[in-house]
RNA sequence: GCCGAAGUGGCGGAACUGGCAGACGCGCCGGACUCAAAAUCCGGUGCCCGCAAGGGCGUGCGGGUUCGAUCCCCGCCUUCGGCACCA
């Protein structure tokens, strides 16, 4: 044994095998022809792609190692596994990194891409780099612009004036999803304001119901589905028209409780409601001004209710009653119609408002027990409650009464059943530089004119100053902006806003399937072959935005006939957060625990093992360096034990002894843990147990088989060391070896341990042969000294026997 | 308020279908090797009583079902996460 073989040098071993794999082009997955498709199943394993706005951190270490282990496992189980990688290069994170560090966003971004790719390759993740893409590449976003134009043709992309969340610091519109609960900007922490401006939207609300229904068809954790359902927020109810008496005009409200219509004692408009701007009263306009400057946080803080009366009255269509119209900011413009009928007896918020301004309260649904009459609002729906104070409907069960009310209004043309969603259309334009240009030209004569397909891509130009200053940075690129209108040839200006980065990530998984295509976004045959993604892996933080947008995008493409499936991600594994101390590791913190430094110290194999041994991969975990040390120790131990076996253990197949049985049990456990349970930590434990037993019997006739099994099973986690040890055991190309299969015959133990209990408490253990008859087991158990002591000489009242497992006496 | 997840040794965690609670690892204790230390190896390690044999207790709390409950049911407590004047 040479000195090199004796001591484990991860840096040398890992470099060696990475060279071998690269030379063999082992990580590439060419698109299979028909014959190959018939021969092997496909599996598309995908992790959410990284933002190149910082270096790799331990969160990445976790996601990509999970994906890598599954990739190895499925490959060696015979599947053709697509496992690509790319970079989500555009968008605020990359741009902010450029501001932070100086330089052009493109340079910074590309530098980070280099760095991250080098780290990934050093860690040895089994990635098909021939399919790499970056969203800032014109070869990529050209086809995004092309798809946008298809959406535009269908009316699924449109422009409208809307109240937008505006970040005064980033000088851009931010998505609702990017505003934190306290009203601050997710990116920079500044307080977000409300502004009325023209913006681009995708009509995602057209797909609200489909997005909800199709959740039934995907295999995702229930918690993630629940978040999406929550986000889509479907409510069944009715739209009802009230008449503004003084103006002889109708105004619609949405309600989920039409049964309480007779209890409406006042009416409230959101301050942004169109009608409010037409109210002359100065105190109303003053109130509207005040709420507009109010920060989201203050308005949302459900403290004191504020509002002003308009002096106008609305007529309740159910009973002709006149009720006062108020303006109050507890009514939101972007939900329902921006106007409500207030029923203080049956809604807590209306009740609070009525209390604050001394408005009438009238109960119209009688609870089964107790009474309301002003003290507490009664809101809970209970089975069997009936209407009161509702004219001829009195005594009807509330739900039925509600139905009758809407049916009546429907006949009069003053109401209808409807469904309202919390989900709003996706505002995707950003007043920022670093994003995909929106390929349209504004023409005074023709309006918004799409750039013809053959002129794509509209390439993002360089500008002097790419920092936002109230108007989009692209407006400075005058030569680029001023172009003839594609329709009439007259003077036109390009759109200067860019697309939200979530557009980029809504279809990247399709592009991987045909990344070099210059004729189309992708070939439908290839995309339909690989998709849907069989296992998508990523963080919960993308459970709503990204994963809803991507689902929407695919549904639209399906409706356009561009893809043959309606859901992008057939199953989803949500990985936990990695924390160091108490803070989530991200680019903001944690250079000290950067994977690069850890790999330098312990080797890639040890760090890969450590991140998965830390705990269940779908739960949050706290990183500890001790774990990396302990995994490095384990690899060294494996190295030494396998070396000893290679040198001293007898040649020949397994003899079927204890060690061979243990090896087969380990195969069964590791296979189930990786393949079905995604319990990577316990799979590693199982291999450790095997190695522990092997280290006690390195010259056993089964030692060679046990060593081979251990090496083979640890390969997805520690591919470099495993490959080297496999070679040491006299074999080649472990990465191409089929995953081992447990022999059911050897899973049967030759001696079973049967537990003997008295009253459910463990009193003795028996060693018996498998298949020992029940009565013999009972006899053996009763013969036990320790059992007899607890039986107190009496007869057991009852005896329970679980064959092969236990005997329980009840006295 | 609504929705979701989770409470097990000193620590991370295991127990997969109701059947040996604490696998595996960290830490700690003891020993071997060493001039010494590191590394490595061997042994021990839930808590309490006991010299020991052995016994008792033990999976957030209180009940229940069961021969038997970390696991199922009911009622609480705590922690974490998401949504939230959503009409």
Coordinates of C-alpha atoms (C1' of nucleotides) in Angstrom, one line a residue, chain A residues 223 227 255-256 299 305 330 332 335 349 422 614 616 630 633 640 669 672 676-677 685 688-689 692 753 763 765 790 798 800 808 810, chain B residues 3-4 12-16 19-21 23-27 39-42 54-57 67-68 81-87:
Chain A
X223 CA -48.5 23.2 3.4
X227 CA -50.3 28.6 0.8
X255 CA -70.4 40.3 -0.2
X256 CA -70.0 36.8 1.0
X299 CA -53.4 51.8 7.2
X305 CA -61.2 53.0 12.5
X330 CA -60.6 50.0 6.1
X332 CA -59.6 48.4 0.2
X335 CA -60.4 43.7 -3.2
X349 CA -64.9 45.5 11.3
X422 CA -57.9 37.6 -3.7
X614 CA -27.6 17.6 9.9
X616 CA -34.3 16.1 7.8
X630 CA -17.5 14.5 12.0
X633 CA -13.9 11.6 10.1
X640 CA -9.3 3.0 6.3
X669 CA -33.0 1.0 4.1
X672 CA -36.3 3.4 0.7
X676 CA -39.4 7.2 -1.3
X677 CA -38.9 9.2 1.9
X685 CA -26.8 6.6 9.4
X688 CA -22.5 4.2 9.1
X689 CA -23.9 1.3 11.0
X692 CA -19.2 0.1 12.1
X753 CA -35.3 -11.5 19.1
X763 CA -39.4 -8.1 31.0
X765 CA -36.0 -11.1 25.4
X790 CA -43.7 -10.5 37.4
X798 CA -54.8 -12.8 28.3
X800 CA -51.0 -11.5 22.9
X808 CA -47.4 -9.9 26.0
X810 CA -51.9 -9.5 30.8
Chain B
rC3 C1' -54.3 28.5 7.5
rG4 C1' -50.0 25.4 8.0
rG12 C1' -28.7 17.6 16.2
rG13 C1' -31.9 13.9 15.6
rA14 C1' -34.1 8.1 15.1
rA15 C1' -38.2 4.9 16.0
rC16 C1' -41.5 4.3 8.3
rG19 C1' -45.4 -3.5 19.3
rC20 C1' -37.8 -3.3 22.5
rA21 C1' -38.1 4.8 23.2
rA23 C1' -30.6 4.3 15.9
rC24 C1' -26.6 7.4 13.8
rG25 C1' -23.7 11.5 15.1
rC26 C1' -21.9 15.6 18.4
rG27 C1' -20.5 16.5 23.3
rA39 C1' -5.0 12.5 15.4
rU40 C1' -6.6 7.5 15.8
rC41 C1' -8.6 3.2 18.3
rC42 C1' -11.5 0.6 22.5
rG54 C1' -32.4 -5.3 40.0
rG55 C1' -36.3 -1.7 40.5
rG56 C1' -38.9 2.9 39.5
rC57 C1' -39.8 7.0 36.2
rC67 C1' -53.3 -6.2 26.0
rG68 C1' -49.9 -2.3 24.4
rG81 C1' -44.0 29.9 9.6
rG82 C1' -47.7 32.0 6.0
rC83 C1' -52.0 35.1 5.2
rA84 C1' -54.7 39.2 7.2
rC85 C1' -59.4 45.5 8.1
rC86 C1' -60.1 40.2 1.9
rA87 C1' -66.2 42.4 3.0

